[in-house]
Phi, psi and omega in degrees: 000143179251133177270122178226104184065235178260019180247143162261130182235123179237146183226152173200175179244137175199156176053037180058029182222151168287134183240143185218141172239127174245131183230133177256087179204166184268332188282103181291329179293316178296319179301317180294321178298317181291324177298318178297321179296319179294315180296320179297318181292317179298317182288330175296313181295319178298315181295327183281323189244010178291133176278351182265351182256123182293338182265010181281158177298326180294319179296326178295320177298312183293328180292340181270002180302135181087359181241217183284159175300149177252129176270125184252163180279177186297321181297313180294322178299321178297320179291323178290324174300317179297317179300321179295318180295318181295321178298316182292313184290337181265003182065027178093359180289328176260116188217114183286357175270357185281354179300340179298340180294342179292349173296337178256327187257138171225108186270080185248015179082000181275190177249020185274092177276147173285161176284152178297328179294319180295316179297320182298326181292339182270338186301328177297345180265004180250135176142107179304327183292348181273344179264171177242119179240106176234089186318125009258023185254132179240130177240119180256130173296158181304134177089341181276162178208160176258138176226112182265019181299335179281355181236333196300310184293318180294321176298319180296320178301313181297316181296318182292322177297320178297324179298320181288310186292339177285345183241352186205132181268004182284152179300141181209160175223131174252126185226110179249100176061031179096347172268120192218163175213143179245158180280342184154192179291163174286175180306140180077011179080009180290148178277161167276136180261117180233159184242145166261125185279158177285117182296340179278338180221083182309142181081355175265119179297134178253329183208139177256138181238148172260124182240126179243357178187161176075211190224161175223130178226149183231139174228141181183192187244021186289332186243331180237111187196170166236151182226118181219127179051042176081356180257134182261133182248116181287153178283351178274113188256142174285119183293344180280325184254337185081007182235159175300149181286124178299142176079011181291147176295162174290324184206141175229127174243138183228138173258134181205177183293324179234160179291326178300313181295316181297316181294318180298316181293323178296316179294316180296326178298317177301321182286350174270000172055237182295342181263017184302314182297318180295321178298314182292322178299323180290337179277348179058050177235153173290136182208161179222119183246129178242128181242000000 
């Protein structure tokens, strides 16, 4: 942990992101204990729901596609319930079965677009309505898979903040790659100062915000994208077409009560393309859209 003014700041890496805990307290031993608890929780969630780890619970679910129903634990059932609600409220725009599209897409900053024919062959494997979810049993048709990447990091932020606040009443902020949540204002009612980065120059702050409660999450194309003939292709794909939504903003940041809610709304705004601002205005949330 690093002491900076009246803050203890600890960092680690998880979920392919830099992760940070800021604590406003005097006890350095307690700060170090809480940082270990946060890192343990983040890595537990990553190990359980990573689509890249063959030993994850998620990989076990996907490996059973086309076979018998899989019975999941309460935590996974809660996330699947959330996925079902998000699919319904978004009219199918948010779909945790769309991860199968990465078999065609690789967002490595190159100009290598998949063929339309290749993407089209994957669309029959996309669609929450095609699986059977009867809590706690999930049945996946052959070839389909679940990808909780659209929920995992934000879920981890919320869980980690709860881990800290259950053991310490001091002000704190959990920040995983720019998706963050605070326990409340800092001592004396002061805000936490956070930055929205410039999507054209990652890591360069474009705007500073004062946050005194809740969460802030950002979704955009600054780090994961393809670029061909001057056109930028975002990694957020429309599950109906298998392609990035035309007219999507470069970056959307949303403030909400939880990081899960903020992240979902930011992603859905991207999927509304040219109508992102109108969508967010209808949700009655604070937001910042960069085009």
